[in-house]
PDB file of C-alpha atoms in Angstrom:
ATOM      1  CA  MET A 216       0.000   0.000   0.000  1.00  0.00           C
ATOM      2  CA  THR A 217       1.365   3.416  -0.957  1.00  0.00           C
ATOM      3  CA  VAL A 218       1.498   6.459   1.302  1.00  0.00           C
ATOM      4  CA  GLU A 219      -1.216   7.972  -0.870  1.00  0.00           C
ATOM      5  CA  GLN A 220      -3.486   4.975  -0.226  1.00  0.00           C
ATOM      6  CA  GLU A 221      -2.953   5.241   3.542  1.00  0.00           C
ATOM      7  CA  TRP A 222      -4.629   8.679   3.630  1.00  0.00           C
ATOM      8  CA  THR A 223      -8.085   8.492   5.229  1.00  0.00           C
ATOM      9  CA  ARG A 224      -8.937  12.076   6.364  1.00  0.00           C
ATOM     10  CA  PRO A 225      -7.408  15.598   6.263  1.00  0.00           C
ATOM     11  CA  GLU A 226      -4.681  16.422   8.733  1.00  0.00           C
ATOM     12  CA  GLY A 227      -6.039  18.790  11.378  1.00  0.00           C
ATOM     13  CA  ARG A 228      -9.722  18.119  10.609  1.00  0.00           C
ATOM     14  CA  GLU A 229     -11.067  16.883  13.947  1.00  0.00           C
ATOM     15  CA  PRO A 230     -13.649  14.105  14.058  1.00  0.00           C
ATOM     16  CA  LEU A 231     -17.193  15.397  13.941  1.00  0.00           C
ATOM     17  CA  VAL A 232     -19.341  15.988  17.006  1.00  0.00           C
ATOM     18  CA  PRO A 233     -23.078  16.713  17.042  1.00  0.00           C
ATOM     19  CA  GLY A 234     -24.008  20.331  16.413  1.00  0.00           C
ATOM     20  CA  THR A 235     -27.123  22.314  17.284  1.00  0.00           C
ATOM     21  CA  ILE A 236     -30.287  21.227  15.499  1.00  0.00           C
ATOM     22  CA  SER A 237     -32.659  23.988  14.412  1.00  0.00           C
ATOM     23  CA  PRO A 238     -36.456  23.799  14.810  1.00  0.00           C
ATOM     24  CA  ARG A 239     -38.380  21.615  12.398  1.00  0.00           C
ATOM     25  CA  ARG A 240     -39.241  23.318   9.121  1.00  0.00           C
ATOM     26  CA  ALA A 241     -42.893  23.875   8.303  1.00  0.00           C
ATOM     27  CA  VAL A 242     -44.718  22.272   5.401  1.00  0.00           C
ATOM     28  CA  PRO A 243     -47.839  23.987   3.988  1.00  0.00           C
ATOM     29  CA  ALA A 244     -51.119  22.221   4.694  1.00  0.00           C
ATOM     30  CA  ARG A 245     -51.802  21.942   0.959  1.00  0.00           C
ATOM     31  CA  ILE A 246     -48.986  19.383   0.576  1.00  0.00           C
ATOM     32  CA  ALA A 247     -49.983  15.777   1.245  1.00  0.00           C
ATOM     33  CA  ARG A 248     -48.050  13.908   3.949  1.00  0.00           C
ATOM     34  CA  PRO A 249     -47.040  10.247   3.955  1.00  0.00           C
ATOM     35  CA  GLU A 250     -49.078   8.160   6.398  1.00  0.00           C
ATOM     36  CA  TYR A 251     -46.124   7.604   8.744  1.00  0.00           C
ATOM     37  CA  VAL A 252     -45.401  11.231   9.634  1.00  0.00           C
ATOM     38  CA  ASP A 253     -44.940  11.562  13.421  1.00  0.00           C
ATOM     39  CA  LYS A 254     -45.969   7.950  14.039  1.00  0.00           C
ATOM     40  CA  ASP A 255     -43.983   5.111  15.591  1.00  0.00           C
ATOM     41  CA  GLU A 256     -44.172   2.898  12.512  1.00  0.00           C
ATOM     42  CA  ALA A 257     -44.404   3.224   8.756  1.00  0.00           C
ATOM     43  CA  VAL A 258     -47.291   1.019   7.650  1.00  0.00           C
ATOM     44  CA  SER A 259     -46.555   1.853   4.008  1.00  0.00           C
ATOM     45  CA  ASP A 260     -43.059   0.333   4.260  1.00  0.00           C
ATOM     46  CA  SER A 261     -44.326  -2.775   2.494  1.00  0.00           C
ATOM     47  CA  GLY A 262     -46.105  -3.603  -0.718  1.00  0.00           C
ATOM     48  CA  PRO A 263     -45.451  -5.110  -4.139  1.00  0.00           C
ATOM     49  CA  PHE A 264     -41.969  -5.096  -5.630  1.00  0.00           C
ATOM     50  CA  VAL A 265     -43.345  -4.831  -9.198  1.00  0.00           C
ATOM     51  CA  GLN A 266     -45.250  -1.623  -9.934  1.00  0.00           C
ATOM     52  CA  SER A 267     -48.121  -0.710 -12.237  1.00  0.00           C
ATOM     53  CA  PRO A 268     -47.569   1.764 -15.109  1.00  0.00           C
ATOM     54  CA  ASP A 269     -49.447   4.439 -13.146  1.00  0.00           C
ATOM     55  CA  VAL A 270     -47.250   4.029 -10.068  1.00  0.00           C
ATOM     56  CA  ILE A 271     -44.107   4.087 -12.194  1.00  0.00           C
ATOM     57  CA  GLU A 272     -45.089   7.390 -13.794  1.00  0.00           C
ATOM     58  CA  ARG A 273     -45.740   8.888 -10.371  1.00  0.00           C
ATOM     59  CA  VAL A 274     -42.378   7.608  -9.091  1.00  0.00           C
ATOM     60  CA  ARG A 275     -40.804   9.204 -12.155  1.00  0.00           C
ATOM     61  CA  ALA A 276     -42.303  12.585 -11.233  1.00  0.00           C
ATOM     62  CA  ALA A 277     -41.320  12.319  -7.551  1.00  0.00           C
ATOM     63  CA  SER A 278     -37.816  11.238  -8.520  1.00  0.00           C
ATOM     64  CA  ARG A 279     -37.316  14.253 -10.760  1.00  0.00           C
ATOM     65  CA  VAL A 280     -38.270  16.604  -7.926  1.00  0.00           C
ATOM     66  CA  ALA A 281     -35.845  14.824  -5.596  1.00  0.00           C
ATOM     67  CA  ALA A 282     -33.108  15.200  -8.217  1.00  0.00           C
ATOM     68  CA  LEU A 283     -33.829  18.927  -8.528  1.00  0.00           C
ATOM     69  CA  ALA A 284     -33.463  19.364  -4.762  1.00  0.00           C
ATOM     70  CA  LEU A 285     -30.264  17.319  -4.735  1.00  0.00           C
ATOM     71  CA  GLN A 286     -28.805  19.448  -7.515  1.00  0.00           C
ATOM     72  CA  ALA A 287     -29.571  22.616  -5.531  1.00  0.00           C
ATOM     73  CA  ALA A 288     -27.939  21.104  -2.435  1.00  0.00           C
ATOM     74  CA  GLY A 289     -24.756  20.406  -4.367  1.00  0.00           C
ATOM     75  CA  GLU A 290     -24.618  23.970  -5.639  1.00  0.00           C
ATOM     76  CA  ALA A 291     -24.911  25.239  -2.053  1.00  0.00           C
ATOM     77  CA  ALA A 292     -22.212  22.970  -0.582  1.00  0.00           C
ATOM     78  CA  ARG A 293     -19.150  25.137   0.047  1.00  0.00           C
ATOM     79  CA  PRO A 294     -16.819  26.087   2.897  1.00  0.00           C
ATOM     80  CA  GLY A 295     -18.420  28.131   5.661  1.00  0.00           C
ATOM     81  CA  VAL A 296     -21.929  26.792   5.016  1.00  0.00           C
ATOM     82  CA  THR A 297     -23.735  24.743   7.663  1.00  0.00           C
ATOM     83  CA  THR A 298     -25.332  21.406   6.959  1.00  0.00           C
ATOM     84  CA  ASP A 299     -28.540  22.963   8.312  1.00  0.00           C
ATOM     85  CA  HIS A 300     -28.432  25.448   5.418  1.00  0.00           C
ATOM     86  CA  ILE A 301     -28.271  22.516   3.023  1.00  0.00           C
ATOM     87  CA  ASP A 302     -31.411  21.161   4.675  1.00  0.00           C
ATOM     88  CA  ALA A 303     -33.136  24.523   4.139  1.00  0.00           C
ATOM     89  CA  VAL A 304     -32.199  24.512   0.451  1.00  0.00           C
ATOM     90  CA  VAL A 305     -33.546  20.984  -0.036  1.00  0.00           C
ATOM     91  CA  HIS A 306     -36.714  21.750   1.923  1.00  0.00           C
ATOM     92  CA  ASP A 307     -37.497  24.840  -0.126  1.00  0.00           C
ATOM     93  CA  VAL A 308     -37.041  23.116  -3.490  1.00  0.00           C
ATOM     94  CA  LEU A 309     -39.278  20.220  -2.471  1.00  0.00           C
ATOM     95  CA  ILE A 310     -42.013  22.530  -1.190  1.00  0.00           C
ATOM     96  CA  GLU A 311     -41.820  24.738  -4.291  1.00  0.00           C
ATOM     97  CA  ASN A 312     -42.509  21.644  -6.380  1.00  0.00           C
ATOM     98  CA  GLY A 313     -45.419  20.471  -4.247  1.00  0.00           C
ATOM     99  CA  ALA A 314     -43.541  17.576  -2.656  1.00  0.00           C
ATOM    100  CA  TYR A 315     -43.209  16.555   0.972  1.00  0.00           C
ATOM    101  CA  PRO A 316     -39.693  15.769   2.323  1.00  0.00           C
ATOM    102  CA  SER A 317     -40.005  12.023   2.950  1.00  0.00           C
ATOM    103  CA  THR A 318     -37.554  12.034   5.879  1.00  0.00           C
ATOM    104  CA  LEU A 319     -39.400  14.762   7.802  1.00  0.00           C
ATOM    105  CA  GLY A 320     -41.193  12.990  10.644  1.00  0.00           C
ATOM    106  CA  TYR A 321     -40.072   9.523   9.519  1.00  0.00           C
ATOM    107  CA  LEU A 322     -39.660   7.404  12.681  1.00  0.00           C
ATOM    108  CA  GLY A 323     -38.483  10.431  14.646  1.00  0.00           C
ATOM    109  CA  PHE A 324     -36.208  12.038  12.038  1.00  0.00           C
ATOM    110  CA  GLU A 325     -36.797  15.801  12.200  1.00  0.00           C
ATOM    111  CA  LYS A 326     -35.096  17.124   9.074  1.00  0.00           C
ATOM    112  CA  SER A 327     -35.898  17.298   5.359  1.00  0.00           C
ATOM    113  CA  CYS A 328     -32.806  15.428   4.147  1.00  0.00           C
ATOM    114  CA  CYS A 329     -29.757  13.602   5.458  1.00  0.00           C
ATOM    115  CA  THR A 330     -26.385  15.348   5.395  1.00  0.00           C
ATOM    116  CA  SER A 331     -23.527  12.891   5.907  1.00  0.00           C
ATOM    117  CA  LEU A 332     -20.222  14.747   6.216  1.00  0.00           C
ATOM    118  CA  ASN A 333     -16.774  13.128   6.007  1.00  0.00           C
ATOM    119  CA  GLU A 334     -16.770  10.056   8.294  1.00  0.00           C
ATOM    120  CA  VAL A 335     -20.575   9.855   8.440  1.00  0.00           C
ATOM    121  CA  ILE A 336     -21.613   6.778   6.447  1.00  0.00           C
ATOM    122  CA  CYS A 337     -25.317   7.638   6.350  1.00  0.00           C
ATOM    123  CA  HIS A 338     -28.293   9.263   8.116  1.00  0.00           C
ATOM    124  CA  GLY A 339     -26.461  12.384   9.262  1.00  0.00           C
ATOM    125  CA  ILE A 340     -28.779  14.995  10.795  1.00  0.00           C
ATOM    126  CA  PRO A 341     -28.385  18.548   9.415  1.00  0.00           C
ATOM    127  CA  ASP A 342     -27.204  20.911  12.145  1.00  0.00           C
ATOM    128  CA  SER A 343     -24.954  23.889  12.902  1.00  0.00           C
ATOM    129  CA  THR A 344     -21.756  22.140  11.738  1.00  0.00           C
ATOM    130  CA  LEU A 345     -19.751  24.358   9.389  1.00  0.00           C
ATOM    131  CA  MET A 346     -18.241  22.722   6.356  1.00  0.00           C
ATOM    132  CA  GLN A 347     -14.551  23.299   5.673  1.00  0.00           C
ATOM    133  CA  SER A 348     -12.444  23.117   2.536  1.00  0.00           C
ATOM    134  CA  GLY A 349     -11.333  19.512   2.153  1.00  0.00           C
ATOM    135  CA  ASP A 350     -14.613  18.044   3.404  1.00  0.00           C
ATOM    136  CA  ILE A 351     -16.909  15.786   1.416  1.00  0.00           C
ATOM    137  CA  LEU A 352     -20.669  15.983   1.920  1.00  0.00           C
ATOM    138  CA  ASN A 353     -23.292  13.402   1.043  1.00  0.00           C
ATOM    139  CA  VAL A 354     -26.836  14.719   0.732  1.00  0.00           C
ATOM    140  CA  ASP A 355     -29.686  12.184   0.651  1.00  0.00           C
ATOM    141  CA  VAL A 356     -33.032  13.495  -0.621  1.00  0.00           C
ATOM    142  CA  THR A 357     -36.378  11.735  -0.930  1.00  0.00           C
ATOM    143  CA  ALA A 358     -39.486  13.429  -2.291  1.00  0.00           C
ATOM    144  CA  PHE A 359     -43.054  12.290  -1.575  1.00  0.00           C
ATOM    145  CA  LEU A 360     -45.372  13.393  -4.358  1.00  0.00           C
ATOM    146  CA  ASP A 361     -48.768  12.106  -5.470  1.00  0.00           C
ATOM    147  CA  GLY A 362     -48.599   9.157  -3.093  1.00  0.00           C
ATOM    148  CA  VAL A 363     -45.125   7.832  -3.976  1.00  0.00           C
ATOM    149  CA  HIS A 364     -41.454   8.458  -3.187  1.00  0.00           C
ATOM    150  CA  GLY A 365     -38.380   9.192  -5.302  1.00  0.00           C
ATOM    151  CA  ASP A 366     -35.001   8.770  -3.578  1.00  0.00           C
ATOM    152  CA  CYS A 367     -31.461   9.869  -4.498  1.00  0.00           C
ATOM    153  CA  ASN A 368     -28.171  11.019  -3.023  1.00  0.00           C
ATOM    154  CA  ALA A 369     -24.750  12.235  -4.074  1.00  0.00           C
ATOM    155  CA  THR A 370     -21.445  13.156  -2.463  1.00  0.00           C
ATOM    156  CA  PHE A 371     -20.112  16.650  -3.145  1.00  0.00           C
ATOM    157  CA  LEU A 372     -16.599  18.049  -2.794  1.00  0.00           C
ATOM    158  CA  VAL A 373     -16.316  21.035  -0.462  1.00  0.00           C
ATOM    159  CA  GLY A 374     -13.523  23.346  -1.572  1.00  0.00           C
ATOM    160  CA  ASP A 375     -10.186  21.729  -2.396  1.00  0.00           C
ATOM    161  CA  VAL A 376     -10.001  18.077  -1.383  1.00  0.00           C
ATOM    162  CA  HIS A 377      -7.123  15.616  -1.110  1.00  0.00           C
ATOM    163  CA  PRO A 378      -6.607  13.503  -4.258  1.00  0.00           C
ATOM    164  CA  ARG A 379      -7.428  10.362  -2.283  1.00  0.00           C
ATOM    165  CA  ALA A 380     -10.759  11.901  -1.205  1.00  0.00           C
ATOM    166  CA  GLN A 381     -11.456  12.641  -4.858  1.00  0.00           C
ATOM    167  CA  ASP A 382     -10.611   9.004  -5.629  1.00  0.00           C
ATOM    168  CA  LEU A 383     -13.031   7.838  -2.936  1.00  0.00           C
ATOM    169  CA  VAL A 384     -15.878   9.923  -4.347  1.00  0.00           C
ATOM    170  CA  ASP A 385     -15.128   8.812  -7.909  1.00  0.00           C
ATOM    171  CA  THR A 386     -14.973   5.165  -6.831  1.00  0.00           C
ATOM    172  CA  ALA A 387     -18.303   5.375  -5.000  1.00  0.00           C
ATOM    173  CA  HIS A 388     -19.988   6.855  -8.064  1.00  0.00           C
ATOM    174  CA  ALA A 389     -18.438   4.314 -10.422  1.00  0.00           C
ATOM    175  CA  ALA A 390     -19.457   1.483  -8.082  1.00  0.00           C
ATOM    176  CA  MET A 391     -23.064   2.646  -8.163  1.00  0.00           C
ATOM    177  CA  MET A 392     -23.044   2.882 -11.959  1.00  0.00           C
ATOM    178  CA  ARG A 393     -21.568  -0.621 -12.290  1.00  0.00           C
ATOM    179  CA  GLY A 394     -24.269  -1.962 -10.008  1.00  0.00           C
ATOM    180  CA  ILE A 395     -26.923  -0.202 -12.057  1.00  0.00           C
ATOM    181  CA  LYS A 396     -25.560  -1.579 -15.340  1.00  0.00           C
ATOM    182  CA  ILE A 397     -25.780  -5.175 -14.129  1.00  0.00           C
ATOM    183  CA  ALA A 398     -29.405  -4.859 -12.878  1.00  0.00           C
ATOM    184  CA  ARG A 399     -31.307  -6.701 -15.591  1.00  0.00           C
ATOM    185  CA  PRO A 400     -34.440  -8.862 -15.619  1.00  0.00           C
ATOM    186  CA  GLY A 401     -33.870 -12.480 -14.658  1.00  0.00           C
ATOM    187  CA  ARG A 402     -30.827 -11.869 -12.433  1.00  0.00           C
ATOM    188  CA  GLU A 403     -30.888 -12.129  -8.657  1.00  0.00           C
ATOM    189  CA  VAL A 404     -30.435  -8.820  -6.854  1.00  0.00           C
ATOM    190  CA  ASN A 405     -27.348 -10.174  -5.088  1.00  0.00           C
ATOM    191  CA  VAL A 406     -25.399  -9.914  -8.348  1.00  0.00           C
ATOM    192  CA  ILE A 407     -25.547  -6.132  -7.921  1.00  0.00           C
ATOM    193  CA  GLY A 408     -23.657  -6.324  -4.650  1.00  0.00           C
ATOM    194  CA  ARG A 409     -21.150  -8.822  -6.023  1.00  0.00           C
ATOM    195  CA  VAL A 410     -20.147  -6.431  -8.805  1.00  0.00           C
ATOM    196  CA  ILE A 411     -20.000  -3.433  -6.473  1.00  0.00           C
ATOM    197  CA  GLU A 412     -17.903  -5.113  -3.773  1.00  0.00           C
ATOM    198  CA  LYS A 413     -15.355  -6.511  -6.226  1.00  0.00           C
ATOM    199  CA  PHE A 414     -14.933  -3.142  -7.932  1.00  0.00           C
ATOM    200  CA  VAL A 415     -14.511  -1.246  -4.657  1.00  0.00           C
ATOM    201  CA  ALA A 416     -11.972  -3.771  -3.353  1.00  0.00           C
ATOM    202  CA  ARG A 417      -9.774  -3.223  -6.401  1.00  0.00           C
ATOM    203  CA  HIS A 418      -9.399   0.376  -5.249  1.00  0.00           C
ATOM    204  CA  GLY A 419      -8.378  -0.648  -1.738  1.00  0.00           C
ATOM    205  CA  MET A 420     -11.709   0.432  -0.266  1.00  0.00           C
ATOM    206  CA  GLU A 421     -14.674  -1.295   1.368  1.00  0.00           C
ATOM    207  CA  SER A 422     -18.371  -1.448   0.524  1.00  0.00           C
ATOM    208  CA  VAL A 423     -20.517  -1.131   3.660  1.00  0.00           C
ATOM    209  CA  ARG A 424     -22.540  -4.314   4.194  1.00  0.00           C
ATOM    210  CA  ASP A 425     -25.018  -3.300   6.880  1.00  0.00           C
ATOM    211  CA  TYR A 426     -26.908  -0.616   4.917  1.00  0.00           C
ATOM    212  CA  THR A 427     -28.566  -1.426   1.626  1.00  0.00           C
ATOM    213  CA  GLY A 428     -30.569  -0.179  -1.296  1.00  0.00           C
ATOM    214  CA  HIS A 429     -34.310  -0.804  -1.236  1.00  0.00           C
ATOM    215  CA  GLY A 430     -37.524  -1.000  -3.162  1.00  0.00           C
ATOM    216  CA  VAL A 431     -39.309   2.334  -3.353  1.00  0.00           C
ATOM    217  CA  ALA A 432     -42.711   3.440  -4.626  1.00  0.00           C
ATOM    218  CA  GLU A 433     -45.824   3.895  -2.460  1.00  0.00           C
ATOM    219  CA  GLY A 434     -43.615   2.793   0.428  1.00  0.00           C
ATOM    220  CA  PHE A 435     -40.449   4.696   1.326  1.00  0.00           C
ATOM    221  CA  HIS A 436     -38.891   1.222   1.737  1.00  0.00           C
ATOM    222  CA  ASN A 437     -41.121  -1.571   0.452  1.00  0.00           C
ATOM    223  CA  GLY A 438     -39.209  -4.604   1.734  1.00  0.00           C
ATOM    224  CA  LEU A 439     -37.051  -5.357  -1.303  1.00  0.00           C
ATOM    225  CA  ILE A 440     -33.397  -5.301  -0.207  1.00  0.00           C
ATOM    226  CA  ILE A 441     -30.573  -4.470  -2.610  1.00  0.00           C
ATOM    227  CA  PRO A 442     -27.199  -5.532  -1.115  1.00  0.00           C
ATOM    228  CA  HIS A 443     -23.951  -3.765  -1.950  1.00  0.00           C
ATOM    229  CA  TYR A 444     -21.767  -6.806  -1.261  1.00  0.00           C
ATOM    230  CA  ASP A 445     -21.543 -10.418  -2.377  1.00  0.00           C
ATOM    231  CA  SER A 446     -24.397 -11.792  -0.278  1.00  0.00           C
ATOM    232  CA  ALA A 447     -25.239 -14.959  -2.250  1.00  0.00           C
ATOM    233  CA  PRO A 448     -27.135 -17.128  -1.570  1.00  0.00           C
ATOM    234  CA  MET A 449     -28.963 -14.502   0.508  1.00  0.00           C
ATOM    235  CA  PHE A 450     -31.047 -11.757  -1.105  1.00  0.00           C
ATOM    236  CA  ASP A 451     -31.998 -13.876  -4.077  1.00  0.00           C
ATOM    237  CA  ASP A 452     -35.061 -11.947  -5.264  1.00  0.00           C
ATOM    238  CA  VAL A 453     -35.157 -12.073  -9.053  1.00  0.00           C
ATOM    239  CA  ILE A 454     -35.079  -8.740 -10.841  1.00  0.00           C
ATOM    240  CA  ALA A 455     -38.214  -8.255 -12.934  1.00  0.00           C
ATOM    241  CA  GLU A 456     -39.600  -5.670 -15.322  1.00  0.00           C
ATOM    242  CA  ASN A 457     -41.377  -2.756 -13.610  1.00  0.00           C
ATOM    243  CA  MET A 458     -39.521  -3.104 -10.322  1.00  0.00           C
ATOM    244  CA  THR A 459     -38.570   0.275  -8.872  1.00  0.00           C
ATOM    245  CA  PHE A 460     -35.667   0.342  -6.423  1.00  0.00           C
ATOM    246  CA  THR A 461     -32.518   2.153  -5.386  1.00  0.00           C
ATOM    247  CA  ILE A 462     -28.857   1.238  -5.657  1.00  0.00           C
ATOM    248  CA  GLU A 463     -26.814   3.290  -3.173  1.00  0.00           C
ATOM    249  CA  PRO A 464     -23.415   1.863  -2.185  1.00  0.00           C
ATOM    250  CA  MET A 465     -21.606   3.399   0.781  1.00  0.00           C
ATOM    251  CA  VAL A 466     -17.847   3.191   0.261  1.00  0.00           C
ATOM    252  CA  THR A 467     -15.243   3.712   2.976  1.00  0.00           C
ATOM    253  CA  ILE A 468     -11.603   4.605   2.439  1.00  0.00           C
ATOM    254  CA  GLY A 469     -10.687   2.802   5.674  1.00  0.00           C
ATOM    255  CA  SER A 470     -12.628   0.165   7.556  1.00  0.00           C
ATOM    256  CA  GLN A 471     -16.389  -0.211   7.094  1.00  0.00           C
ATOM    257  CA  ALA A 472     -16.792  -0.946  10.822  1.00  0.00           C
ATOM    258  CA  TRP A 473     -19.243   1.583  12.202  1.00  0.00           C
ATOM    259  CA  GLU A 474     -20.885   2.964  15.300  1.00  0.00           C
ATOM    260  CA  GLN A 475     -23.936   5.117  15.859  1.00  0.00           C
ATOM    261  CA  TRP A 476     -24.245   8.421  17.688  1.00  0.00           C
ATOM    262  CA  ASP A 477     -26.626   8.778  20.608  1.00  0.00           C
ATOM    263  CA  ASP A 478     -29.127  10.554  18.323  1.00  0.00           C
ATOM    264  CA  GLY A 479     -30.132   7.106  17.045  1.00  0.00           C
ATOM    265  CA  TRP A 480     -29.479   8.027  13.412  1.00  0.00           C
ATOM    266  CA  THR A 481     -25.957   9.214  12.601  1.00  0.00           C
ATOM    267  CA  VAL A 482     -23.726   6.303  11.520  1.00  0.00           C
ATOM    268  CA  VAL A 483     -19.955   6.976  11.463  1.00  0.00           C
ATOM    269  CA  THR A 484     -16.900   4.894  10.644  1.00  0.00           C
ATOM    270  CA  LYS A 485     -15.221   3.612  13.814  1.00  0.00           C
ATOM    271  CA  ASP A 486     -11.816   4.656  12.537  1.00  0.00           C
ATOM    272  CA  ARG A 487     -13.233   8.055  11.430  1.00  0.00           C
ATOM    273  CA  SER A 488     -12.056   7.494   7.882  1.00  0.00           C
ATOM    274  CA  PHE A 489     -13.982   9.200   5.075  1.00  0.00           C
ATOM    275  CA  SER A 490     -17.024   7.601   3.477  1.00  0.00           C
ATOM    276  CA  ALA A 491     -18.829   8.442   0.227  1.00  0.00           C
ATOM    277  CA  GLN A 492     -22.132   7.386  -1.317  1.00  0.00           C
ATOM    278  CA  PHE A 493     -24.275   7.825  -4.433  1.00  0.00           C
ATOM    279  CA  GLU A 494     -27.846   6.715  -5.119  1.00  0.00           C
ATOM    280  CA  HIS A 495     -30.392   6.583  -7.907  1.00  0.00           C
ATOM    281  CA  THR A 496     -33.987   5.374  -8.058  1.00  0.00           C
ATOM    282  CA  MET A 497     -34.584   3.315 -11.199  1.00  0.00           C
ATOM    283  CA  VAL A 498     -37.226   1.276 -12.970  1.00  0.00           C
ATOM    284  CA  ILE A 499     -36.350  -2.029 -14.600  1.00  0.00           C
ATOM    285  CA  THR A 500     -37.375  -2.302 -18.252  1.00  0.00           C
ATOM    286  CA  ALA A 501     -37.018  -5.173 -20.708  1.00  0.00           C
ATOM    287  CA  ASP A 502     -33.743  -3.576 -21.822  1.00  0.00           C
ATOM    288  CA  GLY A 503     -32.409  -2.986 -18.312  1.00  0.00           C
ATOM    289  CA  PRO A 504     -32.491  -0.129 -15.793  1.00  0.00           C
ATOM    290  CA  GLU A 505     -33.842   3.348 -16.521  1.00  0.00           C
ATOM    291  CA  LEU A 506     -32.702   6.039 -14.087  1.00  0.00           C
ATOM    292  CA  LEU A 507     -35.560   8.126 -12.708  1.00  0.00           C
ATOM    293  CA  THR A 508     -33.748  10.499 -10.322  1.00  0.00           C
ATOM    294  CA  VAL A 509     -32.480  12.752 -13.105  1.00  0.00           C
ATOM    295  CA  VAL A 510     -33.186  16.392 -13.920  1.00  0.00           C
TER     296      VAL A 510
END
């Protein structure tokens, strides 16, 4: 392993600690809420894996709104900006497009997106933390519109980053795209994870096993699990036309071992090495996957 490959986080950038969380953002009464908002369970987190043409078209519309909000978040990610500001940007774009932020009120989550900075693998809560040059920020956005969800995320570079951090982000994106390319009718979903894990390993990185992609439509998570590692013979659901699901590998530059903050959501690498992630919602066609979370 070269000295370059040993790099896992910027020198002098202290591990993250929880910041101050601002009050919950309001959603106009005219915008429909998912059934689970402010409840202890999400009844809609179930349902068919294969969707009707009507549901697919609604997921397409929700996914486009989510992609618009994600794009705006990336444009706002720069040194000196708080992750709470990113949440405000996402919230406003979703509301302007008539969508409800799917995470807001989901099983106790009080923000309109997830902001996972540096060593945060996933589910980071937007707060008063200021981003610095050299950071990387993942923003995870889900829009609820016309009774369905569209889900996407991306990792953005904040200022000037170390070349190895750039490599991490590029590898995470390429891993997602390789997983997407292999998702074709008749194959088991575990083939997606096999391709992703092998690709990531060639770059000296790890694909997080304990957090997965998922089916998405009328349910935020409908029970279909998409692994990002070689899980065979587990997770052997067969990919079929008109399935809608996400592929969203989390890639760590150090160890994938993780721990969770006391907030019950924020998942960080135990060694505090950087982590990056990308995600698309897609529909499976006869010819393969069609990405829906695009502008």
